[in-house]
Amino acid sequence: QVQLVESGGGLVQAGGSLRLSCAASGRTFSRMAMGWFRQAPGKEREFVAGIRWDGGNTYYADSVKGRFTISRDNAKITVYLQMNSLKPEDTANYYCAASTDSDRLQRGVVRSWGQGTQVTVSS
């Protein structure tokens, strides 16, 4: 089991940037696909970005392509989400997630969830 703790959320103006971090514990981190999901008030949780266990492949929701970048450092057992050109509609609670593979991750079949970090983008 992988334990996940997010950080880096906050309040930012539209057009600004934030970098989210997800610190993991557990020996299986380096073999797991990792990703980010988000949930806005009154909406379902949605997939944002994912990265293969070795960092060799990344994939994004259409709504964040070209603005967000996911990366991971297996030595530091941490995954990051760099968010640029933020929009008010990016406001949500962002969750880190671990899954056995990228396909399951994108379908929301997740082994571990973090507790979430709030991102608020003001207009």
PDB file of C-alpha atoms in Angstrom:
ATOM      1  CA  GLN A   1       0.000   0.000   0.000  1.00  0.00           C
ATOM      2  CA  VAL A   2       1.269   3.470  -0.910  1.00  0.00           C
ATOM      3  CA  GLN A   3       0.511   6.421   1.343  1.00  0.00           C
ATOM      4  CA  LEU A   4       0.218   9.784  -0.402  1.00  0.00           C
ATOM      5  CA  VAL A   5       0.401  13.325   0.970  1.00  0.00           C
ATOM      6  CA  GLU A   6      -0.238  16.336  -1.273  1.00  0.00           C
ATOM      7  CA  SER A   7       1.015  19.875  -0.787  1.00  0.00           C
ATOM      8  CA  GLY A   8       1.352  23.090  -2.738  1.00  0.00           C
ATOM      9  CA  GLY A   9      -2.226  24.179  -3.137  1.00  0.00           C
ATOM     10  CA  GLY A  10      -3.377  27.716  -2.503  1.00  0.00           C
ATOM     11  CA  LEU A  11      -4.976  30.837  -3.890  1.00  0.00           C
ATOM     12  CA  VAL A  12      -3.701  32.287  -7.148  1.00  0.00           C
ATOM     13  CA  GLN A  13      -4.929  34.805  -9.679  1.00  0.00           C
ATOM     14  CA  ALA A  14      -5.990  33.743 -13.144  1.00  0.00           C
ATOM     15  CA  GLY A  15      -2.961  33.362 -15.388  1.00  0.00           C
ATOM     16  CA  GLY A  16      -0.753  32.407 -12.464  1.00  0.00           C
ATOM     17  CA  SER A  17       1.060  29.183 -11.636  1.00  0.00           C
ATOM     18  CA  LEU A  18       1.203  26.623  -8.865  1.00  0.00           C
ATOM     19  CA  ARG A  19       3.215  23.478  -8.338  1.00  0.00           C
ATOM     20  CA  LEU A  20       1.627  20.604  -6.501  1.00  0.00           C
ATOM     21  CA  SER A  21       3.704  17.885  -4.869  1.00  0.00           C
ATOM     22  CA  CYS A  22       2.707  14.422  -3.760  1.00  0.00           C
ATOM     23  CA  ALA A  23       5.047  12.696  -1.345  1.00  0.00           C
ATOM     24  CA  ALA A  24       4.675   8.947  -1.222  1.00  0.00           C
ATOM     25  CA  SER A  25       5.717   6.248   1.162  1.00  0.00           C
ATOM     26  CA  GLY A  26       5.824   2.550   0.437  1.00  0.00           C
ATOM     27  CA  ARG A  27       8.175   0.332  -1.488  1.00  0.00           C
ATOM     28  CA  THR A  28       5.921  -0.099  -4.522  1.00  0.00           C
ATOM     29  CA  PHE A  29       5.834   3.580  -5.573  1.00  0.00           C
ATOM     30  CA  SER A  30       8.416   3.209  -8.329  1.00  0.00           C
ATOM     31  CA  ARG A  31       6.375   0.468 -10.008  1.00  0.00           C
ATOM     32  CA  MET A  32       3.050   2.307  -9.962  1.00  0.00           C
ATOM     33  CA  ALA A  33       1.387   4.683 -12.380  1.00  0.00           C
ATOM     34  CA  MET A  34       0.752   7.996 -10.649  1.00  0.00           C
ATOM     35  CA  GLY A  35      -1.680  10.726 -11.395  1.00  0.00           C
ATOM     36  CA  TRP A  36      -3.750  13.688 -10.363  1.00  0.00           C
ATOM     37  CA  PHE A  37      -7.505  14.036 -10.179  1.00  0.00           C
ATOM     38  CA  ARG A  38      -9.617  16.988  -9.149  1.00  0.00           C
ATOM     39  CA  GLN A  39     -13.068  17.590  -7.779  1.00  0.00           C
ATOM     40  CA  ALA A  40     -14.896  20.885  -7.832  1.00  0.00           C
ATOM     41  CA  PRO A  41     -17.910  21.581  -5.588  1.00  0.00           C
ATOM     42  CA  GLY A  42     -20.999  19.855  -6.889  1.00  0.00           C
ATOM     43  CA  LYS A  43     -19.068  17.963  -9.562  1.00  0.00           C
ATOM     44  CA  GLU A  44     -17.694  14.475  -9.904  1.00  0.00           C
ATOM     45  CA  ARG A  45     -14.009  13.758  -9.462  1.00  0.00           C
ATOM     46  CA  GLU A  46     -12.221  13.904 -12.817  1.00  0.00           C
ATOM     47  CA  PHE A  47      -8.896  12.735 -14.177  1.00  0.00           C
ATOM     48  CA  VAL A  48      -6.333  15.501 -14.778  1.00  0.00           C
ATOM     49  CA  ALA A  49      -2.941  13.967 -15.568  1.00  0.00           C
ATOM     50  CA  GLY A  50      -1.035  10.704 -15.290  1.00  0.00           C
ATOM     51  CA  ILE A  51       2.479   9.348 -15.644  1.00  0.00           C
ATOM     52  CA  ARG A  52       3.777   5.849 -16.229  1.00  0.00           C
ATOM     53  CA  TRP A  53       5.803   4.093 -13.544  1.00  0.00           C
ATOM     54  CA  ASP A  54       9.099   4.977 -15.244  1.00  0.00           C
ATOM     55  CA  GLY A  55       8.108   8.475 -16.326  1.00  0.00           C
ATOM     56  CA  GLY A  56       8.284   7.387 -19.961  1.00  0.00           C
ATOM     57  CA  ASN A  57       4.741   8.373 -20.844  1.00  0.00           C
ATOM     58  CA  THR A  58       2.488  11.188 -19.691  1.00  0.00           C
ATOM     59  CA  TYR A  59      -1.148  11.876 -20.539  1.00  0.00           C
ATOM     60  CA  TYR A  60      -3.575  14.662 -19.797  1.00  0.00           C
ATOM     61  CA  ALA A  61      -7.199  15.638 -19.818  1.00  0.00           C
ATOM     62  CA  ASP A  62      -7.999  17.849 -22.807  1.00  0.00           C
ATOM     63  CA  SER A  63      -8.902  20.705 -20.482  1.00  0.00           C
ATOM     64  CA  VAL A  64      -5.332  20.998 -19.141  1.00  0.00           C
ATOM     65  CA  LYS A  65      -3.189  19.982 -22.124  1.00  0.00           C
ATOM     66  CA  GLY A  66      -0.490  22.517 -22.836  1.00  0.00           C
ATOM     67  CA  ARG A  67      -0.908  24.152 -19.417  1.00  0.00           C
ATOM     68  CA  PHE A  68      -0.183  21.395 -16.890  1.00  0.00           C
ATOM     69  CA  THR A  69       2.870  19.140 -16.687  1.00  0.00           C
ATOM     70  CA  ILE A  70       3.165  16.016 -14.590  1.00  0.00           C
ATOM     71  CA  SER A  71       6.524  14.603 -13.563  1.00  0.00           C
ATOM     72  CA  ARG A  72       7.947  12.202 -11.010  1.00  0.00           C
ATOM     73  CA  ASP A  73      11.169  11.612  -9.155  1.00  0.00           C
ATOM     74  CA  ASN A  74      11.341   7.980  -8.113  1.00  0.00           C
ATOM     75  CA  ALA A  75      14.456   8.603  -6.048  1.00  0.00           C
ATOM     76  CA  LYS A  76      12.520  11.128  -3.972  1.00  0.00           C
ATOM     77  CA  ILE A  77       9.290   9.095  -4.267  1.00  0.00           C
ATOM     78  CA  THR A  78       7.458  12.236  -5.250  1.00  0.00           C
ATOM     79  CA  VAL A  79       5.193  13.200  -8.119  1.00  0.00           C
ATOM     80  CA  TYR A  80       4.594  16.793  -9.205  1.00  0.00           C
ATOM     81  CA  LEU A  81       1.979  18.741 -11.106  1.00  0.00           C
ATOM     82  CA  GLN A  82       3.144  22.040 -12.561  1.00  0.00           C
ATOM     83  CA  MET A  83       0.108  24.153 -13.358  1.00  0.00           C
ATOM     84  CA  ASN A  84       0.527  27.225 -15.559  1.00  0.00           C
ATOM     85  CA  SER A  85      -1.934  29.684 -17.082  1.00  0.00           C
ATOM     86  CA  LEU A  86      -4.449  28.806 -14.427  1.00  0.00           C
ATOM     87  CA  LYS A  87      -8.103  29.576 -15.014  1.00  0.00           C
ATOM     88  CA  PRO A  88     -10.977  30.018 -12.554  1.00  0.00           C
ATOM     89  CA  GLU A  89     -12.429  26.733 -13.821  1.00  0.00           C
ATOM     90  CA  ASP A  90      -9.324  24.959 -12.509  1.00  0.00           C
ATOM     91  CA  THR A  91     -10.545  25.671  -8.988  1.00  0.00           C
ATOM     92  CA  ALA A  92     -10.961  22.333  -7.210  1.00  0.00           C
ATOM     93  CA  ASN A  93      -9.582  19.997  -4.616  1.00  0.00           C
ATOM     94  CA  TYR A  94      -6.692  18.142  -6.244  1.00  0.00           C
ATOM     95  CA  TYR A  95      -5.961  14.526  -5.320  1.00  0.00           C
ATOM     96  CA  CYS A  96      -2.883  12.460  -5.924  1.00  0.00           C
ATOM     97  CA  ALA A  97      -3.505   8.841  -6.909  1.00  0.00           C
ATOM     98  CA  ALA A  98      -1.565   5.620  -7.391  1.00  0.00           C
ATOM     99  CA  SER A  99      -2.620   2.756  -9.596  1.00  0.00           C
ATOM    100  CA  THR A 100      -1.178  -0.490 -10.915  1.00  0.00           C
ATOM    101  CA  ASP A 101      -1.040   0.774 -14.494  1.00  0.00           C
ATOM    102  CA  SER A 102      -1.835   3.784 -16.655  1.00  0.00           C
ATOM    103  CA  ASP A 103      -5.000   2.318 -18.153  1.00  0.00           C
ATOM    104  CA  ARG A 104      -6.555   1.674 -14.754  1.00  0.00           C
ATOM    105  CA  LEU A 105      -5.427   5.084 -13.529  1.00  0.00           C
ATOM    106  CA  GLN A 106      -7.226   6.918 -16.316  1.00  0.00           C
ATOM    107  CA  ARG A 107     -10.375   4.902 -15.590  1.00  0.00           C
ATOM    108  CA  GLY A 108     -10.189   5.873 -11.930  1.00  0.00           C
ATOM    109  CA  VAL A 109      -9.268   2.397 -10.710  1.00  0.00           C
ATOM    110  CA  VAL A 110      -6.951   3.605  -7.971  1.00  0.00           C
ATOM    111  CA  ARG A 111      -5.104   1.764  -5.225  1.00  0.00           C
ATOM    112  CA  SER A 112      -4.347   4.790  -3.055  1.00  0.00           C
ATOM    113  CA  TRP A 113      -5.623   8.355  -2.763  1.00  0.00           C
ATOM    114  CA  GLY A 114      -4.116  11.340  -1.028  1.00  0.00           C
ATOM    115  CA  GLN A 115      -6.195  13.565   1.222  1.00  0.00           C
ATOM    116  CA  GLY A 116      -6.349  16.390  -1.334  1.00  0.00           C
ATOM    117  CA  THR A 117      -5.057  19.941  -1.589  1.00  0.00           C
ATOM    118  CA  GLN A 118      -7.245  22.905  -2.467  1.00  0.00           C
ATOM    119  CA  VAL A 119      -6.483  25.074  -5.485  1.00  0.00           C
ATOM    120  CA  THR A 120      -8.452  28.285  -5.879  1.00  0.00           C
ATOM    121  CA  VAL A 121      -8.047  30.509  -8.937  1.00  0.00           C
ATOM    122  CA  SER A 122      -9.533  33.987  -8.709  1.00  0.00           C
ATOM    123  CA  SER A 123     -10.634  35.935 -11.763  1.00  0.00           C
TER     124      SER A 123
END
